PDB file of C-alpha atoms in Angstrom:
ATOM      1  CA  UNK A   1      -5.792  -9.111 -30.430  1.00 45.00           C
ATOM      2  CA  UNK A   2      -3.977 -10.904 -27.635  1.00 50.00           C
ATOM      3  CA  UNK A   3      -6.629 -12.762 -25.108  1.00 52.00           C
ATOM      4  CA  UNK A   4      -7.529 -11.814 -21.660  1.00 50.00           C
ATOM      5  CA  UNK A   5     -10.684 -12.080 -21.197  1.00 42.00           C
ATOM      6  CA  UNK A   6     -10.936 -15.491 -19.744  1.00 40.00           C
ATOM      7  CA  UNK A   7      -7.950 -15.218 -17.613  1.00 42.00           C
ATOM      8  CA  UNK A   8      -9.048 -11.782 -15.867  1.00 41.00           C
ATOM      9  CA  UNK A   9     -12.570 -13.242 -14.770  1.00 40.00           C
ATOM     10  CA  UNK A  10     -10.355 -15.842 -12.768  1.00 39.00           C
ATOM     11  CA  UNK A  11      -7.815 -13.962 -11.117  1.00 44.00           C
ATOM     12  CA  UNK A  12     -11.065 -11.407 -10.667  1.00 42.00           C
ATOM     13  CA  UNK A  13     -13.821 -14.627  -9.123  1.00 40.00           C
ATOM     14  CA  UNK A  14     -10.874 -15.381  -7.055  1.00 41.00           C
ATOM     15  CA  UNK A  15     -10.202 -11.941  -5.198  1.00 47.00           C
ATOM     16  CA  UNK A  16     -14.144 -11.650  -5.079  1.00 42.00           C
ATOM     17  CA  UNK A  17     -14.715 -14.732  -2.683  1.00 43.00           C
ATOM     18  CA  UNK A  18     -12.773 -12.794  -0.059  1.00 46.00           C
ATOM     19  CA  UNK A  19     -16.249 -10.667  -0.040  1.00 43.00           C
ATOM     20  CA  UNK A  20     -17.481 -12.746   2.524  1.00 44.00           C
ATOM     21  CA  UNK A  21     -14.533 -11.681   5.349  1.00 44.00           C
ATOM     22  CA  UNK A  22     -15.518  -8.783   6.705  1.00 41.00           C
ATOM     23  CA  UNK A  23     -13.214  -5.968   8.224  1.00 40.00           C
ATOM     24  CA  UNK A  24     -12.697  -6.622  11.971  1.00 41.00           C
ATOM     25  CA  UNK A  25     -13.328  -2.553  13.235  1.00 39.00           C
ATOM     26  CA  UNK A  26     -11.767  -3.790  16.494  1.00 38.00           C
ATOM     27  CA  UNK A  27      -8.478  -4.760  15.167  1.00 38.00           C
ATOM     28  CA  UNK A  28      -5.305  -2.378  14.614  1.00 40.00           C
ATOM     29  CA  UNK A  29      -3.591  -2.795  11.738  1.00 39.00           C
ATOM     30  CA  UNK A  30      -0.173  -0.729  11.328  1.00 41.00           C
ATOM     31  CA  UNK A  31      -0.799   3.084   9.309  1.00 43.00           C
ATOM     32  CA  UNK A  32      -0.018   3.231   6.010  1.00 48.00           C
ATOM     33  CA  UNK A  33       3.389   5.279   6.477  1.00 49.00           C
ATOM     34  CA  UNK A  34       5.036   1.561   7.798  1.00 74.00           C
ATOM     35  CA  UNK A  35       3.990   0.014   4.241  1.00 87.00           C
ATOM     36  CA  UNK A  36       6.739   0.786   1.452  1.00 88.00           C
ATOM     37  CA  UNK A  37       5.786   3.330  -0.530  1.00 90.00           C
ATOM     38  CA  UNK A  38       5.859   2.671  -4.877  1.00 90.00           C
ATOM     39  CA  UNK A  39       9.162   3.397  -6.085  1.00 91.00           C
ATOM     40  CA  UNK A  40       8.876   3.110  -9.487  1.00 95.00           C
ATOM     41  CA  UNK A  41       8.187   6.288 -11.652  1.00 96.00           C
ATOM     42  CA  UNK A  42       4.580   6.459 -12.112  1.00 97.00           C
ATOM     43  CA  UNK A  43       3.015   5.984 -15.189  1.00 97.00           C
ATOM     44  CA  UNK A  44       2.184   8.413 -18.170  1.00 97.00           C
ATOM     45  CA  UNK A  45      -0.603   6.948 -20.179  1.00 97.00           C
ATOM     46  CA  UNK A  46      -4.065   8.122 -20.042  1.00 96.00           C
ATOM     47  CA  UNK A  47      -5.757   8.711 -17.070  1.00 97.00           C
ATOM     48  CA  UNK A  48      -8.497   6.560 -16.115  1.00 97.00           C
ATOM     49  CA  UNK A  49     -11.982   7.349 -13.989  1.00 96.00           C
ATOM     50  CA  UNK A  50     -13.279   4.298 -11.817  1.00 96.00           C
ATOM     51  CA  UNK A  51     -15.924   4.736  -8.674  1.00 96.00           C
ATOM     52  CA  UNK A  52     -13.824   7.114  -6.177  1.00 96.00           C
ATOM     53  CA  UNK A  53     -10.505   7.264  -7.625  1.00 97.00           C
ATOM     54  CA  UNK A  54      -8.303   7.937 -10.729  1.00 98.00           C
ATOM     55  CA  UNK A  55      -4.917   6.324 -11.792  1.00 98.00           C
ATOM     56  CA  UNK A  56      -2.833   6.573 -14.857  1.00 98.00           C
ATOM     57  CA  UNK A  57      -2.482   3.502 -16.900  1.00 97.00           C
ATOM     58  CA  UNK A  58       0.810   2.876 -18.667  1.00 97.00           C
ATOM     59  CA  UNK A  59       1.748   4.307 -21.878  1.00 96.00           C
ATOM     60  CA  UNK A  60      -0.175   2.603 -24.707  1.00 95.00           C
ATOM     61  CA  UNK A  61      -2.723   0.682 -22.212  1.00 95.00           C
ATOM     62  CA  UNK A  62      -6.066   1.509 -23.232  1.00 93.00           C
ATOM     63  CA  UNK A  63      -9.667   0.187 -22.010  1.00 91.00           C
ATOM     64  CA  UNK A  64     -10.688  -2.695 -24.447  1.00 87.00           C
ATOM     65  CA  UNK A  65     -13.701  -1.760 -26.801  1.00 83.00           C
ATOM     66  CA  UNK A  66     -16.653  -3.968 -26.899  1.00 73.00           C
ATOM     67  CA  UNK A  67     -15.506  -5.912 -23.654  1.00 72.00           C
ATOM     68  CA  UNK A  68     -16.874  -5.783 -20.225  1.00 70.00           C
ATOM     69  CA  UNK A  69     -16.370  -8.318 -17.167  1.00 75.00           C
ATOM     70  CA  UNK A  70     -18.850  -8.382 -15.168  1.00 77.00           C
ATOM     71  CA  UNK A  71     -18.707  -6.966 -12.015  1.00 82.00           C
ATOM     72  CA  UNK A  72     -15.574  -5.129 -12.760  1.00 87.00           C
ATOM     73  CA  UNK A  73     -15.096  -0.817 -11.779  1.00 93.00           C
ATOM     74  CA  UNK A  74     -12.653  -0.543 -14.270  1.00 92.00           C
ATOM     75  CA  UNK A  75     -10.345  -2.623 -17.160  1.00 91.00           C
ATOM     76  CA  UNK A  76      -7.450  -1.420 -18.818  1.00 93.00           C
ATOM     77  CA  UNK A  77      -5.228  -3.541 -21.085  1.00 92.00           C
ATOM     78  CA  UNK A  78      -1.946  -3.639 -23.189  1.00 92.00           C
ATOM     79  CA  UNK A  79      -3.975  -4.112 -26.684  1.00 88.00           C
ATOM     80  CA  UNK A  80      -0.746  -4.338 -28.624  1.00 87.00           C
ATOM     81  CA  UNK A  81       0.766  -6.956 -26.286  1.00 82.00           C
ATOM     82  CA  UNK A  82       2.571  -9.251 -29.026  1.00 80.00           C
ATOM     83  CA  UNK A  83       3.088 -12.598 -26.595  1.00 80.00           C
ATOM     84  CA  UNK A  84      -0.561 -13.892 -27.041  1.00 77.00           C
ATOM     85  CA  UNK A  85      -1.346 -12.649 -23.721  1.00 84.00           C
ATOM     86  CA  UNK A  86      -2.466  -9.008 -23.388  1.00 87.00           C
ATOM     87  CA  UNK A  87      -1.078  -7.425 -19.785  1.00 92.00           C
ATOM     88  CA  UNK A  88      -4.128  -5.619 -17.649  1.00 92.00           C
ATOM     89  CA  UNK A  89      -5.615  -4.458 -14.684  1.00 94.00           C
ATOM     90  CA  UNK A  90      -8.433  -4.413 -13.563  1.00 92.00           C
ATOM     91  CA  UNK A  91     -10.529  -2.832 -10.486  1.00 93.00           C
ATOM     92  CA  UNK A  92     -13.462  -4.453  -8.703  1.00 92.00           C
ATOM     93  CA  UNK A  93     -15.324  -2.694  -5.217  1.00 92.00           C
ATOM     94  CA  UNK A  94     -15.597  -5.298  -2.444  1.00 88.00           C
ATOM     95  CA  UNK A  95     -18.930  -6.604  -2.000  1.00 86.00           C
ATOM     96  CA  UNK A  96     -18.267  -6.666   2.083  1.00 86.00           C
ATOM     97  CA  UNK A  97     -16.898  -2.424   1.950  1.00 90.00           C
ATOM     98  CA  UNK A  98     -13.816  -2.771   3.821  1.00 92.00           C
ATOM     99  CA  UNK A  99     -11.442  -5.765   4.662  1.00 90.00           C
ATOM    100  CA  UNK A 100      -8.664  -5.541   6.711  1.00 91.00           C
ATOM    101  CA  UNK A 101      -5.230  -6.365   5.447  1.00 93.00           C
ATOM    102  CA  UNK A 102      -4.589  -8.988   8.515  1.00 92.00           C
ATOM    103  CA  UNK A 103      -7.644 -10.821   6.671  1.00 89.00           C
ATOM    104  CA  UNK A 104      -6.726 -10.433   3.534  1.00 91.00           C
ATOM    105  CA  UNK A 105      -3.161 -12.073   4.153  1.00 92.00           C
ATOM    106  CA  UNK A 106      -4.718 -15.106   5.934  1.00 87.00           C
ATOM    107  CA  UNK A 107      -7.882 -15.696   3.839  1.00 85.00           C
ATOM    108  CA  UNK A 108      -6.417 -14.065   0.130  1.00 84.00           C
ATOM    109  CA  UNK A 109      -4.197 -16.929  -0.020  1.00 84.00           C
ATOM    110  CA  UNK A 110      -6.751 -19.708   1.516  1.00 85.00           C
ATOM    111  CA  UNK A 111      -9.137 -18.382  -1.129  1.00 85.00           C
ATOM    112  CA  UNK A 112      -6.583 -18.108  -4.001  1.00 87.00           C
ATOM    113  CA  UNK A 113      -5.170 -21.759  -3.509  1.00 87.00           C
ATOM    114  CA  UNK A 114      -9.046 -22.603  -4.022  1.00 85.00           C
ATOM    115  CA  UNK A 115      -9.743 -21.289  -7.098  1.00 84.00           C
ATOM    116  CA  UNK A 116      -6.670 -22.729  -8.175  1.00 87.00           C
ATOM    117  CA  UNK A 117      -3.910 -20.364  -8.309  1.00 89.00           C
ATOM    118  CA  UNK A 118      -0.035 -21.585  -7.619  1.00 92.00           C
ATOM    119  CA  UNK A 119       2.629 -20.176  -6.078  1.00 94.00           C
ATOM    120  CA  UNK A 120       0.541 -17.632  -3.866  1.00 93.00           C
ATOM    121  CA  UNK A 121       2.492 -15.569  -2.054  1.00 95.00           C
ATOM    122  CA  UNK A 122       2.040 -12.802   0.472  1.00 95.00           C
ATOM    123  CA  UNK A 123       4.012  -9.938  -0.408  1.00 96.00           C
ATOM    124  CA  UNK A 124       5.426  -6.474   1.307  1.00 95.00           C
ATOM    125  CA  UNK A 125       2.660  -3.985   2.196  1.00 96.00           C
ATOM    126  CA  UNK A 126       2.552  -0.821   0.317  1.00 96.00           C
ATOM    127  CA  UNK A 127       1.459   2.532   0.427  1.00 95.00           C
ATOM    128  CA  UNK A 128      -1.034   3.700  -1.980  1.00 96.00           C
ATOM    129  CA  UNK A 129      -2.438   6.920  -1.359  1.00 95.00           C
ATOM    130  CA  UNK A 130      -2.696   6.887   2.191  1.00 90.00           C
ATOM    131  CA  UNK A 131      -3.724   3.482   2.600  1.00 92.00           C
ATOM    132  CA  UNK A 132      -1.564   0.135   3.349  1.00 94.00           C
ATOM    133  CA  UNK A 133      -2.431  -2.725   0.969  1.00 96.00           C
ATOM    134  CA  UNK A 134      -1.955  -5.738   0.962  1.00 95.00           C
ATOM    135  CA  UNK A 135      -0.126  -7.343  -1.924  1.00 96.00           C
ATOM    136  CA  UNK A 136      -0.680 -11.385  -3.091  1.00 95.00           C
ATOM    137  CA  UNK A 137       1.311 -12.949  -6.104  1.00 95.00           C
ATOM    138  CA  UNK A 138       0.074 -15.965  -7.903  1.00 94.00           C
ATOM    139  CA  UNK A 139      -0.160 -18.228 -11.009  1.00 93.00           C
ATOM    140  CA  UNK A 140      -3.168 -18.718 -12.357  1.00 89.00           C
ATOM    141  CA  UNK A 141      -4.397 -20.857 -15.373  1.00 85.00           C
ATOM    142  CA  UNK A 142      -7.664 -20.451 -17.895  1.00 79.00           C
ATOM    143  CA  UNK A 143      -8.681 -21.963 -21.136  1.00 76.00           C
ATOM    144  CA  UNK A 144      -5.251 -23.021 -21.666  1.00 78.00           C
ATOM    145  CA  UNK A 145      -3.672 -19.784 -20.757  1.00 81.00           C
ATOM    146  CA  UNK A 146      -0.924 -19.423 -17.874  1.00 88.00           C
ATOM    147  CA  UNK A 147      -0.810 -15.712 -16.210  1.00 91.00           C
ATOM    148  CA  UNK A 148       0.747 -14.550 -13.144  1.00 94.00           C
ATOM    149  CA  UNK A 149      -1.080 -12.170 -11.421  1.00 94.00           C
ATOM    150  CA  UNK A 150      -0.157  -9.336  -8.495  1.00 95.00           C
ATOM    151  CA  UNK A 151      -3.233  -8.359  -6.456  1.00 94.00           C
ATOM    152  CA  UNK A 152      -3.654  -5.419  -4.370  1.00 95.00           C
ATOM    153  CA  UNK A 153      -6.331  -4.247  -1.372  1.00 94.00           C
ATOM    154  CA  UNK A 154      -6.692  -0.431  -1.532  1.00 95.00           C
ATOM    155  CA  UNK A 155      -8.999   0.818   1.006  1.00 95.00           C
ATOM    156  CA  UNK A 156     -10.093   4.198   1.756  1.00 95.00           C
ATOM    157  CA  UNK A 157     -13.750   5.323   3.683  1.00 94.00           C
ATOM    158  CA  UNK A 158     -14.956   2.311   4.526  1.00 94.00           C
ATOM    159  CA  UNK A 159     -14.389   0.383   0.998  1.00 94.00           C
ATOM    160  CA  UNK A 160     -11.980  -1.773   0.095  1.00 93.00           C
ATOM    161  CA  UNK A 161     -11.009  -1.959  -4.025  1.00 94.00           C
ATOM    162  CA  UNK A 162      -9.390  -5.077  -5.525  1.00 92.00           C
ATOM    163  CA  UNK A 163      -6.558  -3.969  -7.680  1.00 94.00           C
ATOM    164  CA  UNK A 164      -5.599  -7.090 -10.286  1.00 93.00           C
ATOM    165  CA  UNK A 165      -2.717  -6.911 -12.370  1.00 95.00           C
ATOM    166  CA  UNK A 166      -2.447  -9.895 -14.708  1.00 92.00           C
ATOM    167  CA  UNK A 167       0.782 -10.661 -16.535  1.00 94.00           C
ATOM    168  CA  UNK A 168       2.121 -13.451 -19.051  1.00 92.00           C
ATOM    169  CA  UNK A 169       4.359 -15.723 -17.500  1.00 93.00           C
ATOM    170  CA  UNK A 170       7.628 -14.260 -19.534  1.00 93.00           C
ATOM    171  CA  UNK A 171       7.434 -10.850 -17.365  1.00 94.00           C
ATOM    172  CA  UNK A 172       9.815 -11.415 -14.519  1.00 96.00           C
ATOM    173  CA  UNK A 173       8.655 -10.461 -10.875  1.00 96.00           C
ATOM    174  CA  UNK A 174      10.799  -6.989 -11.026  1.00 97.00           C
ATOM    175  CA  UNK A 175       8.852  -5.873 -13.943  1.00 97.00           C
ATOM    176  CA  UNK A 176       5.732  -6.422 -12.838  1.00 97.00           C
ATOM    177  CA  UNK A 177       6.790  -4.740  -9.557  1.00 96.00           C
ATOM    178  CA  UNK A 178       7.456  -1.791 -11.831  1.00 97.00           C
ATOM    179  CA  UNK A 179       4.674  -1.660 -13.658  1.00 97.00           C
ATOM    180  CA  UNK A 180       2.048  -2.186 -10.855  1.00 97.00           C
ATOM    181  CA  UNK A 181       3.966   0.134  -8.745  1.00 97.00           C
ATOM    182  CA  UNK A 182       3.740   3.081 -11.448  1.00 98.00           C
ATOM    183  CA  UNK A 183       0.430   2.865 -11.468  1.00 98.00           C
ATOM    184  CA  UNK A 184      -0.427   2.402  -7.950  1.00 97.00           C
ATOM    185  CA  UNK A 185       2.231   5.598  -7.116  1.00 97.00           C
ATOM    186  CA  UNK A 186      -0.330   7.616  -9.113  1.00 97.00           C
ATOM    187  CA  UNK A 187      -3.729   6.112  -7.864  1.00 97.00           C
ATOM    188  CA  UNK A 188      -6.097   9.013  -6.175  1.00 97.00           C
ATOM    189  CA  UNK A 189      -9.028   9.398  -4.637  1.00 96.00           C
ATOM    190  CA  UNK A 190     -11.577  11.496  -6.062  1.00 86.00           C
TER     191      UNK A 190
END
């Protein structure tokens, strides 16, 4: 089986130590119809159930058997990933409920950079079922492993949901674009 384990608890500790910036209730942030919206074609694997919302995984992703990271809503991964690296995301609530994405963009990448991810960049917004997210890019590194990760803030009733998508470092930037966004284009709240 390809590993993951290791790498998704760092990407995961990393997006976690924005739990102590909380939202700022007094500060407007633009609606979710100015973030792009997905434009891939959403994705047609099996759906999966986390804490307030659903989203189809793509087409052969499955959740791992015997595996749990701690702390984590939800974990789905490519099992038959054949580059020693098995593709996933995974979901993790917010300790602090709901963070704005004005804080997310100016601590995610502060925080990032200090757990030791590369390359950290502050993407586009997008739209993801009614609520604008925030989107980070980064390289990370575990136990020898190199992954590149896209991170998402979905927020809806007062919580906000860390959305990880890790990656090996031989899918290019458009793919996992695609792939995150044909998930995300199907996310819903329950």
């Amino acid at each position: 089986m390809p590993r993951f384990i290791a790498p998704v608890a760092l990407a995961v500790a990393a997006s976690l130590a924005l739990a102590g910036c909380s939202s700022n209730p007094g500060n407007d942030s633009p609606s979710a119809s100015e973030a792009q919206e997905p434009t891939a074609a959403p994705a047609t694997g099996v759906t999966i159930e986390g804490s307030g919302y659903a989203f189809v995984a793509p087409e052969g992703w499955e959740v791992p058997a015997d595996f749990s990271l701690p702390g984590a809503d939800v974990i789905v991964a490519d099992l038959t990933d054949s580059d020693g690296f098995a593709d996933n995301v995974n979901v993790f609530l917010s300790p602090a409920g709901e963070l704005t994405p004005e804080r997310v963009e100016s601590m995610g990448v502060v925080e990032l950079e200090g757990a030791g991810a590369t390359e950290v960049t502050v993407r586009e917004r997008i739209a993801v079922s009614g609520s604008e997210s925030p989107h980070i890019s980064a390289g990370l590194s575990s136990n020898d492993a190199d992954y590149l990760i896209e991170q998402y803030y979905v927020t809806q009733d007062g919580q906000t949901y860390v959305v990880t998508f890790s990656f090996s470092p031989t899918v290019s930037q458009p793919d996992r674009d695609e792939l995150s966004e044909s998930v995300l284009a199907t996310w819903d709240w329950a």
